[in-house]
Coordinates of C-alpha atoms in Angstrom, one line a residue:
X1 CA -12.9 -18.1 -3.0
X2 CA -10.1 -17.6 -5.2
X3 CA -8.4 -21.0 -6.3
X4 CA -4.9 -21.6 -4.9
X5 CA -5.6 -19.1 -1.9
X6 CA -2.4 -19.1 0.0
X7 CA -3.6 -18.0 3.5
X8 CA -4.7 -21.3 4.6
X9 CA -8.1 -21.4 3.1
X10 CA -10.2 -24.6 2.9
X11 CA -13.4 -25.3 1.0
X12 CA -15.7 -27.5 2.8
X13 CA -18.8 -29.2 1.6
X14 CA -22.4 -28.2 2.9
X15 CA -24.1 -30.6 5.1
X16 CA -26.4 -32.8 3.0
X17 CA -29.5 -31.1 1.7
X18 CA -28.3 -27.7 2.5
X19 CA -27.4 -24.7 0.3
X20 CA -25.9 -21.4 0.9
X21 CA -29.2 -19.9 0.0
X22 CA -31.6 -22.1 1.8
X23 CA -30.6 -24.1 5.1
X24 CA -27.2 -23.1 6.0
X25 CA -28.5 -19.9 7.7
X26 CA -30.7 -22.2 10.0
X27 CA -27.5 -24.2 10.9
X28 CA -25.7 -21.0 11.6
X29 CA -27.9 -19.6 14.1
X30 CA -28.0 -22.8 16.1
X31 CA -24.3 -22.4 16.9
X32 CA -24.0 -22.6 20.8
X33 CA -22.7 -19.2 21.9
X34 CA -21.9 -18.4 25.6
X35 CA -23.4 -15.3 27.2
X36 CA -26.0 -14.9 24.7
X37 CA -23.2 -13.7 22.1
X38 CA -25.2 -11.9 19.0
X39 CA -28.3 -12.4 20.9
X40 CA -29.8 -9.1 19.2
X41 CA -29.9 -10.8 15.9
X42 CA -28.6 -9.5 12.7
X43 CA -29.1 -6.3 11.1
X44 CA -27.6 -3.7 8.9
X45 CA -25.1 -2.5 11.7
X46 CA -22.6 -5.4 12.3
X47 CA -22.4 -6.6 15.9
X48 CA -19.1 -8.1 17.2
X49 CA -18.7 -10.1 20.4
X50 CA -15.5 -11.5 21.8
X51 CA -15.1 -14.4 24.2
X52 CA -12.0 -16.1 25.9
X53 CA -12.5 -19.7 26.7
X54 CA -10.1 -21.4 29.2
X55 CA -8.1 -23.0 26.5
X56 CA -4.2 -23.3 26.2
X57 CA -4.8 -23.2 22.4
X58 CA -7.3 -20.4 22.0
X59 CA -6.4 -16.9 22.8
X60 CA -10.0 -15.7 22.1
X61 CA -13.0 -16.5 20.0
X62 CA -15.0 -13.6 18.2
X63 CA -18.3 -13.7 16.4
X64 CA -19.9 -11.2 14.1
X65 CA -23.2 -10.8 12.5
X66 CA -24.9 -8.3 10.4
X67 CA -23.9 -6.3 7.2
X68 CA -21.6 -3.7 8.3
X69 CA -18.6 -5.9 9.0
X70 CA -16.0 -3.5 7.5
X71 CA -12.8 -2.8 9.4
X72 CA -9.9 -0.8 8.4
X73 CA -6.4 -2.0 8.0
X74 CA -5.1 -3.7 11.1
X75 CA -3.1 -6.8 12.1
X76 CA -3.3 -9.3 15.1
X77 CA -0.5 -10.9 17.2
X78 CA -2.4 -14.0 16.7
X79 CA -3.4 -16.1 13.8
X80 CA -7.0 -15.4 12.7
X81 CA -9.0 -18.4 11.6
X82 CA -12.2 -17.1 10.1
X83 CA -15.1 -19.6 9.2
X84 CA -18.2 -18.3 7.3
X85 CA -21.5 -19.7 8.4
X86 CA -23.8 -17.5 6.5
X87 CA -23.3 -14.6 3.9
X88 CA -19.6 -14.1 3.0
X89 CA -16.5 -12.3 4.2
X90 CA -14.2 -10.5 2.0
X91 CA -10.7 -9.6 3.0
X92 CA -8.0 -7.1 1.4
X93 CA -4.7 -8.6 2.2
X94 CA -1.6 -6.9 0.2
X95 CA -3.8 -5.5 -2.3
X96 CA -5.5 -8.8 -3.0
X97 CA -9.2 -9.6 -2.4
X98 CA -10.0 -12.8 -0.8
X99 CA -13.5 -14.0 -0.7
X100 CA -14.8 -16.4 1.6
X101 CA -18.4 -17.9 1.2
X102 CA -20.4 -20.2 3.6
X103 CA -18.5 -23.4 4.4
X104 CA -15.1 -21.8 3.8
X105 CA -12.4 -20.6 6.2
X106 CA -9.6 -18.2 5.8
X107 CA -6.3 -18.2 8.1
X108 CA -4.8 -14.7 8.4
X109 CA -1.4 -15.2 9.6
X110 CA -0.2 -13.0 12.6
X111 CA 1.1 -9.9 11.9
X112 CA -0.5 -9.4 8.5
X113 CA -2.1 -6.3 7.7
X114 CA -5.7 -6.9 6.5
X115 CA -8.9 -5.0 6.2
X116 CA -12.5 -6.4 5.7
X117 CA -15.5 -4.9 3.5
X118 CA -19.1 -4.5 4.4
X119 CA -21.4 -6.9 2.7
X120 CA -25.0 -6.2 1.2
X121 CA -26.5 -9.4 2.8
X122 CA -26.1 -10.5 6.5
X123 CA -23.0 -12.0 7.6
X124 CA -22.6 -14.7 10.4
X125 CA -19.1 -16.0 11.1
X126 CA -16.6 -16.9 13.9
X127 CA -13.1 -15.8 14.2
X128 CA -10.8 -17.9 16.1
X129 CA -7.6 -16.4 17.3
X130 CA -4.7 -18.8 18.1
X131 CA -0.9 -18.5 18.9
X132 CA 0.9 -18.3 15.6
X133 CA 1.1 -21.5 13.7
X134 CA -0.5 -23.5 16.5
X135 CA -3.4 -24.8 14.5
X136 CA -3.7 -26.7 11.1
X137 CA -6.3 -24.5 9.9
X138 CA -7.4 -26.4 6.6
X139 CA -7.9 -29.5 8.9
X140 CA -9.6 -27.5 11.4
X141 CA -12.3 -26.1 8.9
X142 CA -12.9 -29.4 7.5
X143 CA -13.4 -30.8 11.0
X144 CA -16.0 -28.2 11.8
X145 CA -18.1 -28.9 8.6
X146 CA -18.0 -32.7 9.4
X147 CA -19.0 -32.2 13.0
X148 CA -21.7 -29.9 11.8
X149 CA -23.0 -32.4 9.4
X150 CA -23.2 -35.1 12.0
X151 CA -24.9 -33.1 15.1
X152 CA -26.3 -30.1 13.4
X153 CA -24.5 -27.7 15.8
X154 CA -21.1 -26.8 17.3
X155 CA -20.5 -26.0 20.9
X156 CA -17.4 -24.2 22.3
X157 CA -16.3 -27.4 24.1
X158 CA -16.3 -29.2 20.6
X159 CA -14.6 -26.5 18.9
X160 CA -11.9 -26.3 21.6
X161 CA -11.5 -30.1 21.4
X162 CA -11.1 -29.8 17.6
X163 CA -8.5 -27.2 17.8
X164 CA -6.7 -29.3 20.4
X165 CA -6.7 -32.2 17.9
X166 CA -5.4 -30.2 15.0
X167 CA -2.5 -28.5 17.1
X168 CA 0.8 -28.4 15.2
X169 CA 4.2 -29.4 16.6
X170 CA 5.8 -27.0 14.2
X171 CA 5.2 -23.4 13.2
X172 CA 2.6 -22.7 10.4
X173 CA 2.5 -25.9 8.4
X174 CA -0.5 -24.9 6.3
X175 CA -0.7 -21.6 4.2
X176 CA 1.6 -18.8 4.5
X177 CA 4.2 -18.5 7.4
X178 CA 3.5 -15.7 9.9
X179 CA 4.2 -12.2 8.4
X180 CA 5.5 -10.9 11.6
X181 CA 6.2 -7.3 11.7
X182 CA 8.7 -5.7 14.0
X183 CA 9.5 -2.2 14.7
X184 CA 12.7 -0.6 13.3
X185 CA 14.1 -0.4 16.0
X186 CA 11.4 -1.1 18.7
X187 CA 12.0 2.5 20.5
X188 CA 10.6 4.7 18.0
X189 CA 7.3 6.4 18.6
X190 CA 6.8 8.9 15.8
X191 CA 7.8 8.9 12.0
X192 CA 10.3 11.5 12.6
X193 CA 12.0 9.8 15.3
X194 CA 12.1 6.5 13.2
X195 CA 13.5 8.2 10.3
X196 CA 16.2 9.7 12.4
X197 CA 17.1 6.5 14.0
X198 CA 17.2 4.8 10.4
X199 CA 19.3 7.6 9.0
X200 CA 16.6 8.4 6.4
X201 CA 14.3 11.3 5.6
X202 CA 10.8 11.0 6.8
X203 CA 9.4 10.5 3.1
X204 CA 12.2 7.9 2.3
X205 CA 11.5 6.1 5.9
X206 CA 7.8 6.1 5.3
X207 CA 8.1 4.7 1.7
X208 CA 10.5 1.9 2.9
X209 CA 8.4 0.9 5.8
X210 CA 5.2 0.6 3.9
X211 CA 7.0 -1.3 1.1
X212 CA 8.3 -3.7 3.6
X213 CA 5.3 -4.2 5.9
X214 CA 2.5 -3.3 3.8
X215 CA 1.3 -0.4 5.9
X216 CA 2.4 3.3 6.9
X217 CA 4.7 3.5 10.0
X218 CA 2.0 5.5 11.9
X219 CA -0.7 2.9 11.2
X220 CA 1.7 0.2 12.3
X221 CA 2.5 2.0 15.6
X222 CA -1.4 2.5 16.1
X223 CA -2.0 -1.3 15.5
X224 CA 0.7 -2.1 17.9
X225 CA -0.8 0.1 20.6
X226 CA -4.3 -1.4 19.9
X227 CA -2.7 -5.0 20.4
X228 CA -1.1 -4.0 23.6
X229 CA -4.5 -2.4 24.8
X230 CA -6.3 -5.9 23.8
X231 CA -3.8 -7.9 25.8
X232 CA -4.1 -5.6 28.8
X233 CA -8.1 -5.8 28.6
X234 CA -7.8 -9.6 28.3
X235 CA -5.8 -9.6 31.8
X236 CA -8.7 -7.5 33.1
X237 CA -7.0 -4.2 33.5
X238 CA -9.3 -1.2 33.9
X239 CA -10.0 0.6 30.5
X240 CA -8.7 4.2 31.7
X241 CA -5.4 2.3 32.9
X242 CA -5.2 0.5 29.6
X243 CA -5.4 3.7 27.6
X244 CA -2.5 5.4 29.7
X245 CA -0.4 2.2 29.5
X246 CA -0.9 1.7 25.8
X247 CA 0.1 5.3 24.9
X248 CA -3.4 6.7 24.1
X249 CA -4.1 10.5 25.1
X250 CA -7.1 9.4 27.2
X251 CA -9.9 6.8 27.5
X252 CA -12.0 8.4 24.8
X253 CA -9.1 8.0 22.4
X254 CA -8.4 4.7 23.0
X255 CA -12.2 4.0 22.7
X256 CA -12.6 5.6 19.2
X257 CA -9.4 3.7 17.8
X258 CA -10.4 0.5 19.4
X259 CA -14.1 0.2 18.1
X260 CA -12.9 1.3 14.6
X261 CA -10.2 -1.5 14.4
X262 CA -12.0 -4.1 16.2
X263 CA -15.8 -3.4 15.9
X264 CA -16.6 -3.2 19.8
X265 CA -15.8 -0.7 22.6
X266 CA -12.9 -1.6 25.1
X267 CA -15.4 -1.8 27.8
X268 CA -17.5 -4.4 26.0
X269 CA -14.6 -6.2 25.0
X270 CA -13.3 -6.5 28.5
X271 CA -16.5 -7.6 29.8
X272 CA -16.8 -10.5 27.5
X273 CA -13.2 -11.7 28.3
X274 CA -12.7 -12.9 31.8
X275 CA -9.1 -13.1 32.7
X276 CA -7.5 -16.5 32.8
X277 CA -7.2 -18.0 36.3

């Protein structure tokens, strides 16, 4: 972990008698998952699972295990709080590499373009997605380690309670504020249209957009559509209807883009995320 990391990271101590190379993985696999998430075990191909608990503070939870945990540049509408249990996660954010080892956590603010890298050894970690600035990430990570030290496992009810306890009454009190990206203006769909509305050439518009937002305009629009698809799937909409509403050419097009960005197919994502009552 880089010292002075400004994305809400927190280094936490290992439970007594454990080390990254020895007992930490035993603790990791004792994590209490719903619906047999990651029940297939680890392997060279990373496995992603998502789940939506009925909690006002948690939009969804994600678990990844395996080695191929790389994802291309994308962003979320929520804060992503990643806590590593075994192995390590590496993120590229604005051309900077952030390395999180077991017992370390990273908060990636909502709207922040980021990518992740594959690892040579197995990874086991949890992603918590919350409303922007809703949770004090550093305090949450420390609380997770403390609870684990005391009882040897963390269940979803425990995690929900900790997030509730570390809610913030103000926006993003730890780490960087949300790097919320907005369309310029929200009505454009193609680079040519955006350039015309901005009164710029296509090349000038693309350079300006990438400098301001960290991603090319076409990738930004794709990420927006994928986030819209994610919202609709969480609401229980059929995959084919989601593809049409989110602006994809067909269900297969959505499936390819969705799996590449989030590590799971839209159908599997939807099955693990029952709509809120």
